[in-house]
XYZ file of C-alpha atoms in Angstrom:
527
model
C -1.054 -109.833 2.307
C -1.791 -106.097 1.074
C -2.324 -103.356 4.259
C -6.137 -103.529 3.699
C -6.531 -107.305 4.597
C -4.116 -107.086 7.552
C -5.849 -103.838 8.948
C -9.456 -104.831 8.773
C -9.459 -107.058 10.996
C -8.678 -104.555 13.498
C -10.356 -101.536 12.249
C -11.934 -101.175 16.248
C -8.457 -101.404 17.787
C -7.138 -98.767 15.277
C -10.530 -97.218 15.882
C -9.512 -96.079 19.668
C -6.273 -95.592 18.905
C -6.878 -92.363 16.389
C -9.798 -91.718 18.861
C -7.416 -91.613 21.759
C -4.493 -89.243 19.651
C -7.411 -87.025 18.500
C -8.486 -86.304 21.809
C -4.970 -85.301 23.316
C -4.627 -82.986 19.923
C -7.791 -81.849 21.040
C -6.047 -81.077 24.430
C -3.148 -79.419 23.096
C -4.977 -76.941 20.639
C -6.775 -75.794 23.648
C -10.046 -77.778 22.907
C -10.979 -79.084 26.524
C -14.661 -79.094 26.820
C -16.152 -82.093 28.158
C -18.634 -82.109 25.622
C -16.397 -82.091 22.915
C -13.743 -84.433 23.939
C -16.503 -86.568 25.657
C -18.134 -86.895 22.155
C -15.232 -87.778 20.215
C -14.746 -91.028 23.027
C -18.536 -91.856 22.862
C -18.685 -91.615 19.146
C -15.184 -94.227 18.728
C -16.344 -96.571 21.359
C -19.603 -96.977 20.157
C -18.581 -97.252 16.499
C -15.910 -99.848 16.977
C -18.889 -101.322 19.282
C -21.191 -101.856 15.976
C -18.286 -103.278 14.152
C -17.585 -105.984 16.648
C -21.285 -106.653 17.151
C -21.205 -107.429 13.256
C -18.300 -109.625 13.468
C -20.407 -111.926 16.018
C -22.678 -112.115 13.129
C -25.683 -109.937 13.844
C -27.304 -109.852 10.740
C -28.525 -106.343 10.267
C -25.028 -104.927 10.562
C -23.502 -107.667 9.115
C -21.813 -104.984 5.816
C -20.148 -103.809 8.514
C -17.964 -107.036 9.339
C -14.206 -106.866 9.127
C -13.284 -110.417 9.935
C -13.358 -112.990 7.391
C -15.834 -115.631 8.996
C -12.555 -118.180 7.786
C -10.284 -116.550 10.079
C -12.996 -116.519 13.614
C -12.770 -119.820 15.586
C -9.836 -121.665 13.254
C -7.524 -123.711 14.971
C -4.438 -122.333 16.488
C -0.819 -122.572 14.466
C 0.962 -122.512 17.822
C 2.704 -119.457 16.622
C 0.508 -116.237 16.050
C 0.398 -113.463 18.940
C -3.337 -113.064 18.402
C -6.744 -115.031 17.176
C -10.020 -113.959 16.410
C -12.603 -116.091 18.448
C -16.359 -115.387 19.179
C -16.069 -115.684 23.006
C -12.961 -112.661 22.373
C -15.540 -110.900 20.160
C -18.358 -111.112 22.828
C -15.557 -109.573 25.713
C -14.732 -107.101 22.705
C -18.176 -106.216 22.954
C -18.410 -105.949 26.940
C -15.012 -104.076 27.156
C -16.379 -101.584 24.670
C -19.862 -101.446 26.520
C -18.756 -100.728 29.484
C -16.381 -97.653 27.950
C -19.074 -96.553 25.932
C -21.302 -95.949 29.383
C -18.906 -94.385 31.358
C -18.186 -92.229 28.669
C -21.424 -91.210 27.766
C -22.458 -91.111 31.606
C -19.357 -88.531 31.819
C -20.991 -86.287 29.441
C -22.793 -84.633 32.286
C -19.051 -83.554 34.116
C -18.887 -80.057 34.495
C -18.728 -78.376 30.931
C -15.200 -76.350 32.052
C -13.259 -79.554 33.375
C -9.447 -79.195 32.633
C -8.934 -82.406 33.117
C -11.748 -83.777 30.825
C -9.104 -84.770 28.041
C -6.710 -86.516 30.547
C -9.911 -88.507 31.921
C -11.394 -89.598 28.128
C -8.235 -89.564 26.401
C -6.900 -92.261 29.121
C -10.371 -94.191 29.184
C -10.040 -94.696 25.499
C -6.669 -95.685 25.782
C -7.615 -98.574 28.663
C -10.039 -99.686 26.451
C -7.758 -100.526 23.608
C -5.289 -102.602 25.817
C -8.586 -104.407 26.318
C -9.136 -105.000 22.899
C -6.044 -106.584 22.524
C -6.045 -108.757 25.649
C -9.137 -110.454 24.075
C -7.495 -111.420 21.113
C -4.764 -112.710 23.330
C -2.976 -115.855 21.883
C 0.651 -115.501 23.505
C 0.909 -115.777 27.066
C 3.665 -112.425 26.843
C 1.495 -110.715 24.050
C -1.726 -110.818 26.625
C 0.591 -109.763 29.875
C 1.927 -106.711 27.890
C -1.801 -105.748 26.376
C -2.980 -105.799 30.095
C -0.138 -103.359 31.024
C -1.471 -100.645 28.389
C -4.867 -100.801 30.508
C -3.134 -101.313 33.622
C -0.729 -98.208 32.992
C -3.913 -96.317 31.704
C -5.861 -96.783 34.651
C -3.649 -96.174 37.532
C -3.356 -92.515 35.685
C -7.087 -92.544 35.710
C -7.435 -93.235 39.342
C -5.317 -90.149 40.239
C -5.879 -87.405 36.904
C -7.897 -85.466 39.180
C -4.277 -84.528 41.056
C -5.752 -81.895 43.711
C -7.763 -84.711 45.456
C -5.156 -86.487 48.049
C -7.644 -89.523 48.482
C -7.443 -90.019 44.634
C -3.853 -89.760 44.296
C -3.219 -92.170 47.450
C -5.953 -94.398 45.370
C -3.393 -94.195 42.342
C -0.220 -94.750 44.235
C -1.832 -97.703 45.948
C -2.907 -99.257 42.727
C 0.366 -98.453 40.827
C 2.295 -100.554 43.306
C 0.042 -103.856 44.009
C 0.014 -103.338 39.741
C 3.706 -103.494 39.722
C 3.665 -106.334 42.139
C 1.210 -108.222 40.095
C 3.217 -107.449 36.799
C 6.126 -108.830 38.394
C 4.406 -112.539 39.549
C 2.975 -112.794 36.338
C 5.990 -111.960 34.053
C 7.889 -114.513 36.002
C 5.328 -116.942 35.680
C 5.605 -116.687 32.294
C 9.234 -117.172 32.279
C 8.994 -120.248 34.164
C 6.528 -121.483 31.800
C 8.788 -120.375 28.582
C 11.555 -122.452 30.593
C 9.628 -125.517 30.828
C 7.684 -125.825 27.514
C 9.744 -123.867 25.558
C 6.827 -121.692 23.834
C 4.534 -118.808 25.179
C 1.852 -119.434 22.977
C -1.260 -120.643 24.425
C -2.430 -123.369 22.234
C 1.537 -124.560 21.846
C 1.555 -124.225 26.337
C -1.836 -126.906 25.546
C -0.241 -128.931 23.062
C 2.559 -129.794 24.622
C 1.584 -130.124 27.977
C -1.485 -132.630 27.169
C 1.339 -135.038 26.114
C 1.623 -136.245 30.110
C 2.997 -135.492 33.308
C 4.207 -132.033 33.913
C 7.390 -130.814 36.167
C 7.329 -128.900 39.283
C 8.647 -125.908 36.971
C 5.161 -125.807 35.683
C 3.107 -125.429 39.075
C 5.298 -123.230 39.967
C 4.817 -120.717 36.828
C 1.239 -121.459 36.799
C 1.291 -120.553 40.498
C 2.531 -117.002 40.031
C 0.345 -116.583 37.682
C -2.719 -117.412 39.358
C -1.376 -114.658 41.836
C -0.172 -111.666 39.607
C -3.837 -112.247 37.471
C -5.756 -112.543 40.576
C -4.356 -109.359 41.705
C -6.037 -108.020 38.629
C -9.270 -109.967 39.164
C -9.938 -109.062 42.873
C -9.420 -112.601 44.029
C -9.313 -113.069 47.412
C -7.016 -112.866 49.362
C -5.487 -111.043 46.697
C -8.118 -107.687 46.999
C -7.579 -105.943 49.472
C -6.253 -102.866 47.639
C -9.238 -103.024 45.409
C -11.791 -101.535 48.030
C -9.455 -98.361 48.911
C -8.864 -97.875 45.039
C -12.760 -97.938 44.372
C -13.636 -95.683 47.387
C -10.742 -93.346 46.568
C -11.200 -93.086 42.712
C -13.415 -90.533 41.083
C -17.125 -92.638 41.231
C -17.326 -92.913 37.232
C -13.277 -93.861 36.939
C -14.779 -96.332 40.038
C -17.667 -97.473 37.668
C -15.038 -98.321 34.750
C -12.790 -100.014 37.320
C -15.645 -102.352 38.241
C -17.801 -102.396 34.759
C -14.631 -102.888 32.083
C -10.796 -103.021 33.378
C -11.228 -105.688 36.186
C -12.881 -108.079 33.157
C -9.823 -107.925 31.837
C -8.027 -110.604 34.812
C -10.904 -112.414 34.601
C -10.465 -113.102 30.732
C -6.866 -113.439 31.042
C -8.249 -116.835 33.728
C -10.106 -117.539 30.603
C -7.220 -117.745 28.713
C -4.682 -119.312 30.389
C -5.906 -121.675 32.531
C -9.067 -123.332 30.960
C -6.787 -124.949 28.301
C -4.968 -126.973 31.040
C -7.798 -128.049 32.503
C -10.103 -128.873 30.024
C -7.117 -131.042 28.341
C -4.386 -131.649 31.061
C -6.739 -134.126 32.970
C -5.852 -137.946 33.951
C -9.102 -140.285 33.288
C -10.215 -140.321 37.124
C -9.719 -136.485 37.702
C -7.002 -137.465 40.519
C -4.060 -134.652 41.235
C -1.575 -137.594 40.896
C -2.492 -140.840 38.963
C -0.138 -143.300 37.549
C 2.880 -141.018 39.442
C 2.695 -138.161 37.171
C 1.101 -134.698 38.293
C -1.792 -134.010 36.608
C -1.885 -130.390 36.292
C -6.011 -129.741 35.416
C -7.246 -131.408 38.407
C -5.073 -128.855 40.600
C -5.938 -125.947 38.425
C -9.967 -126.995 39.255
C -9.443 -127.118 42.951
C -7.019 -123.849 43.291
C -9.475 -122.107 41.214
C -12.496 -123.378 43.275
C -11.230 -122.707 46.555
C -10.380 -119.150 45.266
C -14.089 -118.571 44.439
C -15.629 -119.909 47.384
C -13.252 -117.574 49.259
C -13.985 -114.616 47.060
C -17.842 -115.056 47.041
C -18.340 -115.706 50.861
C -15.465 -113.088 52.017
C -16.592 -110.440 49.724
C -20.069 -110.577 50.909
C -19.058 -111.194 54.560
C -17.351 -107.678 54.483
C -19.828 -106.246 52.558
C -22.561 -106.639 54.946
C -20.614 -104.433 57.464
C -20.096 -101.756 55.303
C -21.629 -98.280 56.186
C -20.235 -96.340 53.317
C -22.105 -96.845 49.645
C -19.126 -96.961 47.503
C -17.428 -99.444 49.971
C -20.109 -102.148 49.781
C -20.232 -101.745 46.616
C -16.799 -102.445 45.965
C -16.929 -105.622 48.133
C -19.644 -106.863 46.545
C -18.145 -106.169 42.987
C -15.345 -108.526 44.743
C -17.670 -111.269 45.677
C -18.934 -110.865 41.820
C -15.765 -112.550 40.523
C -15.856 -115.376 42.316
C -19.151 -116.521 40.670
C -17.126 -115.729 37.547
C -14.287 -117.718 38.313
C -16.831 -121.011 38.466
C -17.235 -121.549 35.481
C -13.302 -121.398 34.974
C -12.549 -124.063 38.113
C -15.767 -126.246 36.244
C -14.308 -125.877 32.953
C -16.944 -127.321 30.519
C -18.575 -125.107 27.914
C -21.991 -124.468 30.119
C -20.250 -122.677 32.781
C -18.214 -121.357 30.799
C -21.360 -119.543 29.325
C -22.801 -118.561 32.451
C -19.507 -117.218 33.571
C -19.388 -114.974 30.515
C -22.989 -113.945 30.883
C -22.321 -113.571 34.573
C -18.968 -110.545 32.943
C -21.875 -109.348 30.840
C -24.753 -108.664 33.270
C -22.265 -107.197 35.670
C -21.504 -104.474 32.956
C -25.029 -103.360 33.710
C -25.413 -104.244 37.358
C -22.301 -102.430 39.208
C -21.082 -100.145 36.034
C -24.357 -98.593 36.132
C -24.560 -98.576 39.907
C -21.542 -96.878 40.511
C -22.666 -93.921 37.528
C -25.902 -93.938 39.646
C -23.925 -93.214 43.133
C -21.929 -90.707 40.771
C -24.885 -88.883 40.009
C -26.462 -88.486 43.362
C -23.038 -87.429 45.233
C -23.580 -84.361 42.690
C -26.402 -83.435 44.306
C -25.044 -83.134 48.040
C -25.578 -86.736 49.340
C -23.297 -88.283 51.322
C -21.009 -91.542 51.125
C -22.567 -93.134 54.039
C -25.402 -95.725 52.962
C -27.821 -94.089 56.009
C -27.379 -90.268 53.583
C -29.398 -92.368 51.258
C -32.775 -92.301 53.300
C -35.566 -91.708 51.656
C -33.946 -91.479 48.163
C -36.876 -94.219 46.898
C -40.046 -91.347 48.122
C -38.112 -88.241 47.326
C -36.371 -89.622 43.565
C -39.003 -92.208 42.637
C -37.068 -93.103 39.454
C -33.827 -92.631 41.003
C -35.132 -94.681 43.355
C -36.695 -97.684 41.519
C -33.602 -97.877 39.017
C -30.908 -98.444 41.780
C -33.548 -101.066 43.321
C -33.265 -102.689 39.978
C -29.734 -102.930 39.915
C -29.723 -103.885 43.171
C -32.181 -106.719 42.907
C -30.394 -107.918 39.918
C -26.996 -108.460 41.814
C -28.420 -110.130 44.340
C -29.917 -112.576 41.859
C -33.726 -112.088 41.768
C -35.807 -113.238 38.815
C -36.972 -111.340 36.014
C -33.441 -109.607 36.019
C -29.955 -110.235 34.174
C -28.902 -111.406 36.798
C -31.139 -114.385 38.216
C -30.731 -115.873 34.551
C -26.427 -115.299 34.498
C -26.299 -117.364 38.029
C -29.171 -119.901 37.147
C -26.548 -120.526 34.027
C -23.893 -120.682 35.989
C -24.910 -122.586 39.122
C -26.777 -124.989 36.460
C -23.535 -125.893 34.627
C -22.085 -126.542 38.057
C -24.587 -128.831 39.160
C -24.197 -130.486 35.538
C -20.680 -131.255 36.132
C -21.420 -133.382 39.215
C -18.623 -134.461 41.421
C -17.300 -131.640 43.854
C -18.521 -129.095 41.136
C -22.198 -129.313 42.783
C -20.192 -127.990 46.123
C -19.226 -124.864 44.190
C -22.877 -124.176 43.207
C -24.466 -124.529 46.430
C -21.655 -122.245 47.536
C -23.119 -119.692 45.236
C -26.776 -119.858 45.893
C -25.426 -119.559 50.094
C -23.219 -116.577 49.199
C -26.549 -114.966 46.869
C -28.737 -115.559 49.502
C -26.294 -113.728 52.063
C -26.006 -110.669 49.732
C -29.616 -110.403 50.029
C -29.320 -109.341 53.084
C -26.892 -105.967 52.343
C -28.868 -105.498 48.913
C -31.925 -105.207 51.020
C -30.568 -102.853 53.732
C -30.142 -100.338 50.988
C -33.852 -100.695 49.741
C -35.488 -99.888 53.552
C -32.904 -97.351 54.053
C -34.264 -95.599 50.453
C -38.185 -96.499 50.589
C -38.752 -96.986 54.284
C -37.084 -94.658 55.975
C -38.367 -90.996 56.829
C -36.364 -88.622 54.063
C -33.205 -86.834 54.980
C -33.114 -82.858 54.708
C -31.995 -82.175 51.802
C -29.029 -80.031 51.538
C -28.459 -79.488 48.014
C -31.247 -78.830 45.259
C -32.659 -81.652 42.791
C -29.560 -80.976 40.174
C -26.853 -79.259 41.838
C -23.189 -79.754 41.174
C -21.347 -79.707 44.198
C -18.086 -78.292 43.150
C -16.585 -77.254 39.305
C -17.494 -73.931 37.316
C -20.489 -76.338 35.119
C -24.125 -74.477 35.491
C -26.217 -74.476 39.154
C -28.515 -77.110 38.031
C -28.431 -80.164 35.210
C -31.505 -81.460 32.838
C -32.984 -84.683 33.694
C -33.429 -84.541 37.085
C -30.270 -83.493 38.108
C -28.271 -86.489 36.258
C -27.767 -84.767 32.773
C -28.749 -86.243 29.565
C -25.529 -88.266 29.557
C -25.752 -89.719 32.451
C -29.353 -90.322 32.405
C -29.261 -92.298 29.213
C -26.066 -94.450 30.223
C -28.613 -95.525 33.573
C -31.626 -95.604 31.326
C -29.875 -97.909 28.952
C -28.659 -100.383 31.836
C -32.048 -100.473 33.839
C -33.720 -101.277 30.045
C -30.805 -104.138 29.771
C -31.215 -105.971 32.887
C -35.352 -106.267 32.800
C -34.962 -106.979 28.931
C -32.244 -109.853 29.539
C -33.787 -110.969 32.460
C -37.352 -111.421 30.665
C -35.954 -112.637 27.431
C -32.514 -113.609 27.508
C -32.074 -115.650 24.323
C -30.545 -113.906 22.093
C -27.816 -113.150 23.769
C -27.683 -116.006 25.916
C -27.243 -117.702 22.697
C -24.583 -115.902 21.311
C -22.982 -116.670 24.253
C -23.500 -120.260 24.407
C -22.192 -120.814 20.830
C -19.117 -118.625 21.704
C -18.206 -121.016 24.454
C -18.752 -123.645 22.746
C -16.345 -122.811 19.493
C -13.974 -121.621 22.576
C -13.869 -125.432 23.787
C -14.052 -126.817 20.432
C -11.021 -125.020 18.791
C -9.274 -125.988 21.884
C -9.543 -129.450 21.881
């Protein structure tokens, strides 16, 4: 195999990395504008974004593929430390997304920013680890590709340096990180121990031939706990909320819009082969006095979500600070995800994945939005936000939309990501149909906080306002920003979400499609 066939393949992966080595040149010659270094991570993120989008098979970019079509969806050898399958492609896609709006949103940072190399230079960098975690085939290979994000991000969190309540954000994270690296690592080991492999479709192989050892539950238990670290999972997320609130808002919005996919693809990963094909023919924990390790994985996994959904929202609804609802509703967000994982047939594992996608738009874009308007003067408190819907009509309406679409209502991305979901659930029958009546209880109790927020902005009298329409409280950038106050940056990234979720939400098929077939090769190439 010559360089050239080996490369392509990963032209977006080595992509980011010249785009993230460029922009720390950049740094060291002195070139620190954020427009400049901002452009160089916009431009790699969204051209590695057009060549993954052509090796899903869109057909008007499809002379940019890089992937023989031979090589996506094959069956595992049981020995390679990476595969190229559609559903990876489609989180390549919502990894690179979500960097590509944060970076573009982060345009409109003030022009003299020293640290504006640092910040895209590291985003980049996350995003890469990404990359590699979704074409993840080795259990060690995927725990070391989520350290290169993890170690990326935690330097994100804090780059600012001069804010304490960043750097405590950073120091927090670093160490529940380290803890989580730990649990999983040693998972892994005990899983090595017992099967003698880390690959994931060996780890499948050979443990579909019957009963497994305690060894195994216990490696699949720390893994569950160092991964759900990662993923928010309650009662694992309790740093997640002070990291969020503490974090610069746009390194908040790439938190919540790109890294945290990342543990909920590694769930993908490692435990959906177990359960869809560790199972005993009456879907009993024990049968015929062997442990049967799928039917344990489902109910783990379901409990977790129930927890996650109804505690996240719980806590949410007794917020009084913007970015800290947020953040617990971004938490109650992955347990819907983690459905279709505990269901484990290719439906819900399609309305999980859609459920990844729509968030992209939903909270990524929320958080940029909060970004924005703490530029112009208002507070963290949800109450500062009175009369944002009468003063900022299209401020207003786009945050509704968001909004409206997390808490599930139709026309929007995300009515048609749960109906998938909750459907598949219901499909499954059995105990599954529990998990999807959890759901539409936990949706219909984040109504209520989603709906606080939209009398607070539209039926409230108006706040003084402080600051002028476009003000930058703080750096050495000009008094006042185009497009009402956001920048063109930012404005676009929000333009581009709001135009995603009422698109998808009308007419969903085409990627709801791509989707589908993704988790259905995912299955297939499994079994």
């Amino acid at each position: 195999m010559d360089l050239g066939s080996f490369a392509g393949p990963f032209l977006p992966e080595i992509l980011l990395l010249a785009g993230t080595l460029f922009i720390f040149l950049l740094d060291v010659v002195g070139v620190r504008s954020t427009e400049r270094v901002g452009a160089v991570a916009v431009a790699v993120t969204g051209l590695a974004l057009l060549f993954v989008i052509a090796d899903l098979g869109f057909a008007p970019l499809a002379f940019l593929a890089t992937i023989p079509a031979g090589q996506i969806d094959a069956a595992g050898t049981g020995s390679a430390l990476y595969a190229f399958t559609s559903l990876g492609l489609i989180f390549q896609a919502v990894f690179l997304l979500a960097t590509f709006l944060v970076s573009l949103a982060s345009l409109s940072r003030p022009s003299q920013d020293r640290g504006a190399p640092i910040f895209f230079g590291l985003l980049v960098l996350a995003t890469l680890g990404m990359l590699l975690v979704a074409i993840a085939s080795d259990l060690v290979f995927l725990l070391l590709a989520i350290e290169v994000t993890s170690l990326a991000t935690y330097l994100l969190v804090g780059y600012t340096r001069k804010d304490p309540r960043s750097l405590e954000a950073a120091m927090k994270m670093y160490v529940i990180g380290a803890l989580s690296t730990t649990l999983s690592f040693f998972g892994a080991s005990l899983l090595y121990g017992a099967y003698g492999t880390t690959n994931l479709a060996a780890i499948a192989h050979v443990g579909g031939a019957g009963g497994v050892p305690v060894l195994v539950l216990l490696g699949y238990g720390f893994l569950i706990v160092g991964l759900a670290f990662k993923a928010t999972l309650v009662p694992f997320h309790a740093w997640a909320v002070d990291v969020y609130d503490g974090a610069p808002t746009d390194v908040t919005a790439f938190l919540a819009g790109g890294s945290k996919k990342v543990g909920i693809f590694a769930f993908f990963l490692v435990f959906l082969a177990p359960i869809l094909f560790v199972r005993t023919g009456t879907g009993s924990p024990f049968a015929n006095g062997a442990i049967a390790l799928g039917p344990i994985l489902q109910i783990t996994l379901g409990v977790l979500a129930v927890l996650t959904m109804t505690v996240g929202n719980i806590l949410a609804l007794l917020q009084k600070e913007m970015k800290r609802m947020l953040a617990y509703s971004s938490i109650s967000q992955a347990g819907y995800m983690l459905i279709g994982i505990a269901v484990g047939t290719a439906p819900a594992l399609a309305g999980a994945t859609l459920q990844i996608f729509a968030h992209v738009f939903m909270k990524g874009a929320a958080f940029l939005l909060v970004a924005g308007v703490t530029a112009w003067g208002i507070g963290p408190l949800i109450d500062d936000y009175r009369g944002l819907g009468t003063r900022r009509p299209v401020v207003g309406v786009a945050f509704a939309l968001m909004l409206l679409s997390l808490a599930g209502v139709p026309l929007t991305i995300g009515f048609v990501s749960k109906f998938v979901l909750f459907s598949a659930a219901v499909q499954a029958q059995g105990y599954f149909v529990w998990l999807a009546v959890a759901g539409l209880l936990n949706s219909a109790l984040s109504v209520f906080y989603y709906a606080r927020v939209l009398r607070v902005m539209f039926f409230e009298e108006p706040a003084a306002e402080k600051f002028p329409a476009g003000a930058i409280v703080g750096g050495s950038g000009p008094s006042e920003l185009p497009a009402g106050g956001f920048g063109y940056g930012r404005a676009a990234a929000i333009a581009i979400a709001v135009i995603a979720i009422v698109a998808v939400g009308i007419y969903p098929q085409p990627v709801l499609g791509a989707i589908q077939a993704a988790a259905q090769h995912f299955v297939a190439v499994g079994a």
